[in-house]
GROMACS .gro file of C-alpha atoms in nm:
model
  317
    1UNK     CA    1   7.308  14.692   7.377
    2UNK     CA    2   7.287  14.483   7.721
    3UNK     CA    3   6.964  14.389   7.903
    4UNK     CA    4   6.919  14.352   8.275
    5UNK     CA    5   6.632  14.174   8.438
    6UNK     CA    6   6.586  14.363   8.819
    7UNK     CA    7   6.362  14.124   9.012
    8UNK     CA    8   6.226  14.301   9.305
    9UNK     CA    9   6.260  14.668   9.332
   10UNK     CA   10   6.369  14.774   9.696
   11UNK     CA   11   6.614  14.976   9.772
   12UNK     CA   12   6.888  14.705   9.607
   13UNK     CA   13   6.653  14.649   9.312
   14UNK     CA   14   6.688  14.997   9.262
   15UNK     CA   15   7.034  15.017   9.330
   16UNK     CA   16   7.070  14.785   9.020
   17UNK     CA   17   6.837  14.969   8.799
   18UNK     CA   18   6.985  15.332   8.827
   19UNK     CA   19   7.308  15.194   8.794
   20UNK     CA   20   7.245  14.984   8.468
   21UNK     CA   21   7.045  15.292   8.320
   22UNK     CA   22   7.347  15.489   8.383
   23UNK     CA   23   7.589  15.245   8.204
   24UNK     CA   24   7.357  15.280   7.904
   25UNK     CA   25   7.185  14.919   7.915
   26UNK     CA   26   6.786  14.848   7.883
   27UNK     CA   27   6.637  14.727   8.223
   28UNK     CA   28   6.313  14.541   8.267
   29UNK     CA   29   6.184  14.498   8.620
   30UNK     CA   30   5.951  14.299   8.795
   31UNK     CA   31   5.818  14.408   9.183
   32UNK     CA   32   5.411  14.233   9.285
   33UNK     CA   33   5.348  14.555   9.454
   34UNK     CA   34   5.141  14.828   9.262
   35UNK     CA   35   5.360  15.078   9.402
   36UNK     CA   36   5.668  14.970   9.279
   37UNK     CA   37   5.703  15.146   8.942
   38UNK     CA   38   5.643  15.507   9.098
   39UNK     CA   39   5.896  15.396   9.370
   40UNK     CA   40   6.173  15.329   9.140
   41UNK     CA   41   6.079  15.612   8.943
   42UNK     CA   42   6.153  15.860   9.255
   43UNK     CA   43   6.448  15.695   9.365
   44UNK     CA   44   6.641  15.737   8.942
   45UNK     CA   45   6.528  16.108   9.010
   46UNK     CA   46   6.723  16.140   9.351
   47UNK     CA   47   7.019  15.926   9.200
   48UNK     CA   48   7.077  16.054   8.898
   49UNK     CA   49   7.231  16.382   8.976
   50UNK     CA   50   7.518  16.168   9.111
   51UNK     CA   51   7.500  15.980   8.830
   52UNK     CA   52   7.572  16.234   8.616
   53UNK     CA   53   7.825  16.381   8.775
   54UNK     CA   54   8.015  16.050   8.785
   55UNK     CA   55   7.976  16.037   8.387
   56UNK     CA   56   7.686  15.855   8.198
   57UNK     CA   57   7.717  15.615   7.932
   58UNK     CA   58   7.633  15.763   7.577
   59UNK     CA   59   7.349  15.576   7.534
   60UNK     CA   60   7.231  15.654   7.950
   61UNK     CA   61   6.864  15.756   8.011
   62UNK     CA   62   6.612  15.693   8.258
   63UNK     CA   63   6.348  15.601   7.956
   64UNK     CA   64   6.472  15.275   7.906
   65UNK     CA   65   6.340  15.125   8.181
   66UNK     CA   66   5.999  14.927   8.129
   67UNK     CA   67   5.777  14.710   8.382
   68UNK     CA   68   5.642  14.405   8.291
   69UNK     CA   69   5.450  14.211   8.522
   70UNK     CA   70   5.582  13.860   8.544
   71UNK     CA   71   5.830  13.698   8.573
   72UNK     CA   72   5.836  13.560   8.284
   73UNK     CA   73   5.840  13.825   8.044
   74UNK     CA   74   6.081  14.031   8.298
   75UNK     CA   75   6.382  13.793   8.174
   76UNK     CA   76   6.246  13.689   7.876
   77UNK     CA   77   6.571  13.832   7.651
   78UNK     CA   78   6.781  13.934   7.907
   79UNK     CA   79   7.175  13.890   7.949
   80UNK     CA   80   7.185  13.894   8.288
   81UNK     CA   81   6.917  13.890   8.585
   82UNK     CA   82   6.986  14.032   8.942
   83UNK     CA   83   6.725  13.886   9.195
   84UNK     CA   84   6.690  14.105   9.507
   85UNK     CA   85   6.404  13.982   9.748
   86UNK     CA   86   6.362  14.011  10.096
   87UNK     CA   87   6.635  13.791  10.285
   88UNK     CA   88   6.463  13.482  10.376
   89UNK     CA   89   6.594  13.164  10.227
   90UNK     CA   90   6.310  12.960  10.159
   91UNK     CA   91   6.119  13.248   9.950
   92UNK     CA   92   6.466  13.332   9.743
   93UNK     CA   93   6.497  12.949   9.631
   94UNK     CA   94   6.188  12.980   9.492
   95UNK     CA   95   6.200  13.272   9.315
   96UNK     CA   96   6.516  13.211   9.201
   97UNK     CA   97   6.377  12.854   9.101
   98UNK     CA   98   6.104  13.065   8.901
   99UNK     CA   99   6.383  13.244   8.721
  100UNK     CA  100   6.577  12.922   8.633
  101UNK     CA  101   6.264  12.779   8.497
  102UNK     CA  102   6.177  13.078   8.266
  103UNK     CA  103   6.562  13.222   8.166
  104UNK     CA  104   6.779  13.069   7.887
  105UNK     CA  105   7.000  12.831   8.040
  106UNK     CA  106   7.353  13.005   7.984
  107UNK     CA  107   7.225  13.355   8.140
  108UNK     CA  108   7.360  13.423   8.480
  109UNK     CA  109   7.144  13.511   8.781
  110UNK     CA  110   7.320  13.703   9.053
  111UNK     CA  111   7.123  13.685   9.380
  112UNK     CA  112   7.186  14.051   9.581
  113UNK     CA  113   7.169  13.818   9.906
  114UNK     CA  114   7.445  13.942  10.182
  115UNK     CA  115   7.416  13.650  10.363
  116UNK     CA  116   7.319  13.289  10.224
  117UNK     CA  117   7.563  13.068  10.065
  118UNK     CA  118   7.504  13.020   9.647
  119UNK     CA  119   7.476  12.661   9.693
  120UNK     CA  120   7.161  12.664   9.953
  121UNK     CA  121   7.031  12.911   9.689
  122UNK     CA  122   7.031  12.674   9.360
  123UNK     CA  123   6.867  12.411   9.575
  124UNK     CA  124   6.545  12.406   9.379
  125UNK     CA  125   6.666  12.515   9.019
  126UNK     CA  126   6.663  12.244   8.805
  127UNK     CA  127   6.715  12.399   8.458
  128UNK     CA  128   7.087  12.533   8.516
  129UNK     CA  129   7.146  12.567   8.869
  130UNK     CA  130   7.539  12.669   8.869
  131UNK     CA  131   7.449  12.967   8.664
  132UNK     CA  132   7.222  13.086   9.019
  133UNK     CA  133   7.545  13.246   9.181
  134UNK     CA  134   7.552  13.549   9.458
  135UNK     CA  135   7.701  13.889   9.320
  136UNK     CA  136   7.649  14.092   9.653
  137UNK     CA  137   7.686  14.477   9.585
  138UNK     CA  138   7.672  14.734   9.870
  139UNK     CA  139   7.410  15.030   9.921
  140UNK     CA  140   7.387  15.246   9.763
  141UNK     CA  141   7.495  15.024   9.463
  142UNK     CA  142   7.486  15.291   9.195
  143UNK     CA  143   7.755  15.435   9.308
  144UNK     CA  144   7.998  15.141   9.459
  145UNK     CA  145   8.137  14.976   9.267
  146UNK     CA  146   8.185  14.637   9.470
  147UNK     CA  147   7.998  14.327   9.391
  148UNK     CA  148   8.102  14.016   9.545
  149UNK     CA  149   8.062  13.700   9.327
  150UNK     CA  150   8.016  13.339   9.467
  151UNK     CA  151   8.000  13.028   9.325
  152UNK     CA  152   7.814  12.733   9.422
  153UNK     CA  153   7.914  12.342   9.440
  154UNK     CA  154   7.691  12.329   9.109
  155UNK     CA  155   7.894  12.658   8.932
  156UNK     CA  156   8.155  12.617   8.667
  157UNK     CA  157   8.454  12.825   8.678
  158UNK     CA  158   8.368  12.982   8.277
  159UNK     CA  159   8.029  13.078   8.448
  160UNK     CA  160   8.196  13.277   8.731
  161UNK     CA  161   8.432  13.468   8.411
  162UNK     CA  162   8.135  13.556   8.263
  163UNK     CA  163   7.968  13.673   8.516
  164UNK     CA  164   8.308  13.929   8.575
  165UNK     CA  165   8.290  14.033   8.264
  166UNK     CA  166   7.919  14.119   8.302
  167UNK     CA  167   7.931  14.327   8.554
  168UNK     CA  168   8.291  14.505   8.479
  169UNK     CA  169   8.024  14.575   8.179
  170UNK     CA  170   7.817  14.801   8.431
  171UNK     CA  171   8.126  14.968   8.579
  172UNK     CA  172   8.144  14.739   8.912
  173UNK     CA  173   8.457  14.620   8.994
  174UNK     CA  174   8.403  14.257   9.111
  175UNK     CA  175   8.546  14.060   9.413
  176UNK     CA  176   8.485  13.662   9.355
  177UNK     CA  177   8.531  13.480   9.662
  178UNK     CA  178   8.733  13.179   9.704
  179UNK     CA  179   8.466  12.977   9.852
  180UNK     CA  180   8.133  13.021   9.975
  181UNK     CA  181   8.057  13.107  10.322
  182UNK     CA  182   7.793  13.287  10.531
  183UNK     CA  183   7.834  13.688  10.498
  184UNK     CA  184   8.087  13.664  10.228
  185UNK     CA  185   8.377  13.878  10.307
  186UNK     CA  186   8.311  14.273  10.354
  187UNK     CA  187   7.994  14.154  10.563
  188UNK     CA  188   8.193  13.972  10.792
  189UNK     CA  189   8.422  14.295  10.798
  190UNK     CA  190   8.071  14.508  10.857
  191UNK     CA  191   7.931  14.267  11.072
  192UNK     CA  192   8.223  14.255  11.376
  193UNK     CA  193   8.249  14.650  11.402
  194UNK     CA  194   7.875  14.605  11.381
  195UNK     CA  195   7.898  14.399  11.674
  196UNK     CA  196   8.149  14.578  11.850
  197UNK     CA  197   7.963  14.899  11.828
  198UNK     CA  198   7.705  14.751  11.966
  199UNK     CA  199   7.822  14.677  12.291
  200UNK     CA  200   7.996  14.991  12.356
  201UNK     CA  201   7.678  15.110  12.323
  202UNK     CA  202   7.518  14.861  12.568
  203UNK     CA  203   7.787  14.925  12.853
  204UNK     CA  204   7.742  15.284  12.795
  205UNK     CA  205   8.110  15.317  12.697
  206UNK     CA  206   8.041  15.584  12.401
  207UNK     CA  207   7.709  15.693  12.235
  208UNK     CA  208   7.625  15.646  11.887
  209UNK     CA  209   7.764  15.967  11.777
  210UNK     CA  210   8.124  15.895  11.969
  211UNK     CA  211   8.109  15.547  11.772
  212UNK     CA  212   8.030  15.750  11.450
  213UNK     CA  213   8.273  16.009  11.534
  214UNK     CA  214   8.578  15.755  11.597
  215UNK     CA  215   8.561  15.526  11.284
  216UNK     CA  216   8.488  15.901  11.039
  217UNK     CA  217   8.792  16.095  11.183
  218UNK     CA  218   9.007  15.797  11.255
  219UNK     CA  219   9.027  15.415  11.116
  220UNK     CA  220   8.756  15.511  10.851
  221UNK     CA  221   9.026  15.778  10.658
  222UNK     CA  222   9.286  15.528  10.627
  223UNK     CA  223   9.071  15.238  10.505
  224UNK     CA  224   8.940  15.407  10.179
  225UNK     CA  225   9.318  15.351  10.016
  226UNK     CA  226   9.516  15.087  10.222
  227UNK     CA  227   9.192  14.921  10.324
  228UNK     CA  228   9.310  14.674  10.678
  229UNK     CA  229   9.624  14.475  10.657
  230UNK     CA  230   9.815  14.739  10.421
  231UNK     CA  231   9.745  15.009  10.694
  232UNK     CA  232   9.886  14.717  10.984
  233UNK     CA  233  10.164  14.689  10.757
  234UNK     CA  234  10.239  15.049  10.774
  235UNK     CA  235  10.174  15.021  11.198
  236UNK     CA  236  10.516  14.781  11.167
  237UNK     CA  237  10.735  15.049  11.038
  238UNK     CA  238  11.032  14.981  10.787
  239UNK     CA  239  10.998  14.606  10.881
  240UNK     CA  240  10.634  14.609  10.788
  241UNK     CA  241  10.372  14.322  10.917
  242UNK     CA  242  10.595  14.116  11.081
  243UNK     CA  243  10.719  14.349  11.261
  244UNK     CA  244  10.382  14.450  11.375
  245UNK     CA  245  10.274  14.114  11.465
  246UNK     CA  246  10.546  14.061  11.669
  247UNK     CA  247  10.522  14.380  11.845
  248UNK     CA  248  10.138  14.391  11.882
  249UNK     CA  249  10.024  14.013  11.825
  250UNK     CA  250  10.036  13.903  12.196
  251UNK     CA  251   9.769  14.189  12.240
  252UNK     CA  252   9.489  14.029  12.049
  253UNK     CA  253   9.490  13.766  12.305
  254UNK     CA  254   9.335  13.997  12.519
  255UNK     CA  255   8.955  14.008  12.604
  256UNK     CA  256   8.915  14.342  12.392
  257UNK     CA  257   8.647  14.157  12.150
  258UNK     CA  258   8.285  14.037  12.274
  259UNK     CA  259   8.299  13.766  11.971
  260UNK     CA  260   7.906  13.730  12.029
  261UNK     CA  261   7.650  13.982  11.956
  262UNK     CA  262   7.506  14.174  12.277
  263UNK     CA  263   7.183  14.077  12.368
  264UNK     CA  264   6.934  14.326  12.187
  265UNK     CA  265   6.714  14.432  12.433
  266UNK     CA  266   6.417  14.712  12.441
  267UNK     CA  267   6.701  14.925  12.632
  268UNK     CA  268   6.971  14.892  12.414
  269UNK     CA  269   6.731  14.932  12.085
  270UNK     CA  270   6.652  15.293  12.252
  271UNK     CA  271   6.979  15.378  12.282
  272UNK     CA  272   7.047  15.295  12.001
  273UNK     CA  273   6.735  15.461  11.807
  274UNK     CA  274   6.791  15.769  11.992
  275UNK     CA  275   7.133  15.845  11.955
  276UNK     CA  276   7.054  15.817  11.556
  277UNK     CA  277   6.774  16.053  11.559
  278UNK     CA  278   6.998  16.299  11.793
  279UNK     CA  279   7.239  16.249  11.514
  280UNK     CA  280   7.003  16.291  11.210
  281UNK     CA  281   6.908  16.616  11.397
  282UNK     CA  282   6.530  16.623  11.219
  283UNK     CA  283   6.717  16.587  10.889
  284UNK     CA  284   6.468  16.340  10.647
  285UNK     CA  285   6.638  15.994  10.572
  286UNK     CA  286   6.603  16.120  10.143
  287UNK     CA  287   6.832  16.460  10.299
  288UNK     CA  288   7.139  16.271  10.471
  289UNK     CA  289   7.036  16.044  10.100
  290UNK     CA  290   7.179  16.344   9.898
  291UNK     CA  291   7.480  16.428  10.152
  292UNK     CA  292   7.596  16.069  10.170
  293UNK     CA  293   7.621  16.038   9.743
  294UNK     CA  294   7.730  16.369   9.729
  295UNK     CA  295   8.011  16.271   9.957
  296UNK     CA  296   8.067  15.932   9.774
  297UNK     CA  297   8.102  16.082   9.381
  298UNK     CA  298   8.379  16.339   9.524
  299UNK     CA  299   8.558  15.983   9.747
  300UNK     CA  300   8.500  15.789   9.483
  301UNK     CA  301   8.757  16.051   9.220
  302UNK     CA  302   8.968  16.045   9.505
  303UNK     CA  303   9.015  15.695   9.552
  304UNK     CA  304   9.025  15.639   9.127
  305UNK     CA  305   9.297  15.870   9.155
  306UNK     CA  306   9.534  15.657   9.395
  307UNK     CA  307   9.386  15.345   9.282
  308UNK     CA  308   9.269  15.355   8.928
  309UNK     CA  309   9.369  14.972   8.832
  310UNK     CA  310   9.301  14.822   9.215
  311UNK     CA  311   9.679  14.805   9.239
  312UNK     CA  312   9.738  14.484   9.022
  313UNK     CA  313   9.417  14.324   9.084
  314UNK     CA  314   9.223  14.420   8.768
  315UNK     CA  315   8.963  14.164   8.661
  316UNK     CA  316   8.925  14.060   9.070
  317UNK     CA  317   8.808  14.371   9.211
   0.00000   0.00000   0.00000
C-alpha cells in the first residue's frame, strides 16, 4: 500500500487526491482553511463517476482519505508528497522548506507549480533539497495522465527514476524535462495559443467562440494522436518534414505571431468575459465540469487505443 501527502487542497490538490484514491493508495491532506475537508469531499463525489468508469484500483475508495492538521503529521509516513499552493514563489519555498524539514530525507516532493524552475524552489530546503523537484500535471489531473518532472541543479538523476516510477504507480504517464526552464514544456505550448488568442480577440478578428470553434473542429482533432511536429510531418507529404520546411519555412518569417502578450486592458477583459459567459450559455461551471470529463474518459480510450505504449516512449511519457 502507497501513501500520498496532498499539501493544499485546491482544485490541483484535489486533482491529486481523487486520482491517488482511485489508484487504490491512502492519502493524507493538509489545507489551513476550515473549509477544505468538505471541499475535497464534494469535488471525489463529482469525480468519481469518471473515475469509475475509467477502472478503479481494487483496493480504490474514497474512505481512505484522512485530514490531519499540520504539516507535520500530513507527511509523517508518506512515500511521496505533492505540494500544490497558490503560485507565488516566495510562499512555495517555504512551504516546501517546511516539508523538507519534517519528511524523511529520501521521499520525493513534487511541487504542482506550472511555472517556477525546481532549482528557485529548493532554495530554502536544507534537509534534502534535490529530492524538492516539479512534477506539473494538468487539470483536471484525475483524469490526464501527464505530469511533467524537473530536476533541479541540487537533483540526482536516481531521484528523478524514482520519482517515474512513483507516479507511473498512480497511472500518470510522466514527461521529465531535459532541463529546467520557466513554463516547462506543454505550458509554453498553452501559453503562445494563449497569447495568440488573445489578440485576435483584442483586434476584434474572431470572438471567443470562433477561437473555440477553430482549435475544436480543426488543429485540436489532429493533436490528440500526432500531437505538433508528427502532424507537420504529414503537411510535407511522402517527403515528410523536410519537405514541409522547405515548402512552408520561409512563411514563419512573416509577422503572423505577436510574440508579446496584448496589453490586458478593462476592454479586452470584457470581451473576453463575455464571450465565455455567451458561450457557457447560463450553464454552472460544476455542469460544463461533468461534460468536459465525460468527454475526456471516452478521448482518453480513444487515444489508449492508437497509443497504448506512447509509441516507444514508455517510462518518458
Amino acid at each position: 500500500m502507497s501513501r500520498l501527502a496532498v499539501i493544499g487542497t485546491g482544485v490541483i490538490g484535489n486533482g491529486w487526491i481523487a486520482r491517488a484514491l482511485a489508484q487504490g493508495w491512502d492519502v493524507v491532506a493538509f489545507d489551513p482553511d476550515p473549509q477544505a475537508p468538505a471541499r475535497t469531499q464534494s469535488f471525489i463525489d463529482n469525480a468519481w463517476a469518471s473515475l469509475t468508469q475509467l477502472g478503479l484500483a481494487p483496493d480504490a475508495s474514497p474512505e481512505r482519505l484522512t485530514f490531519a492538521d499540520t504539516i507535520e503529521k500530513a507527511v509523517d509516513g508518506a512515500d511521496l508528497i505533492q505540494e500544490n499552493v497558490p503560485e507565488r514563489l516566495p510562499l512555495k519555498q517555504e512551504i516546501l522548506a517546511a516539508i523538507d524539514a519534517a519528511a524523511a530525507p529520501d521521499v520525493i516532493i513534487g511541487s504542482s507549480t506550472s511555472g517556477f524552475k525546481p532549482t528557485d524552489l529548493q532554495q530554502q530546503c536544507q534537509k534534502a533539497p534535490g529530492r524538492v523537484i516539479v512534477a506539473h500535471p494538468f487539470n483536471p489531473v484525475y483524469l490526464l495522465p501527464l505530469v511533467e518532472l524537473v530536476g533541479g541543479e541540487s537533483t540526482q538523476t536516481a531521484q528523478i527514476a524514482t520519482a517515474q516510477k512513483l507516479y507511473q504507480a498512480l497511472a500518470m504517464r510522466p514527461l521529465v524535462v531535459r532541463r529546467e526552464i520557466e513554463g516547462h514544456i506543454a505550458d509554453r505550448l498553452m501559453e503562445a495559443l494563449w497569447r495568440e488568442a488573445l489578440h485576435l480577440v483584442n483586434d476584434g478578428v474572431a470572438t471567443t467562440e470562433e477561437i473555440d470553434a477553430a482549435v475544436v473542429y480543426g488543429c485540436g482533432l489532429r493533436w490528440p494522436l500526432m500531437g505538433t511536429f508528427l502532424t507537420f510531418h504529414l503537411a510535407g507529404g511522402e517527403p515528410g518534414m523536410r519537405h514541409m520546411l522547405e515548402q512552408f519555412g520561409p512563411a514563419l518569417k512573416l509577422p503572423w505571431t505577436k510574440l508579446e502578450a496584448p496589453e490586458l486592458t478593462d476592454e479586452l477583459i470584457d470581451k473576453v468575459v463575455a464571450g465565455c459567459e455567451h458561450q457557457a450559455a447560463g450553464r454552472s461551471v460544476a455542469t460544463l465540469d461533468r461534460r468536459r470529463d465525460d468527454f475526456l474518459v471516452e478521448l482518453l480510450e480513444v487515444v489508449q487505443k492508437y497509443w497504448p505504449e506512447a509509441e516507444g516512449l514508455e517510462g518518458r511519457i
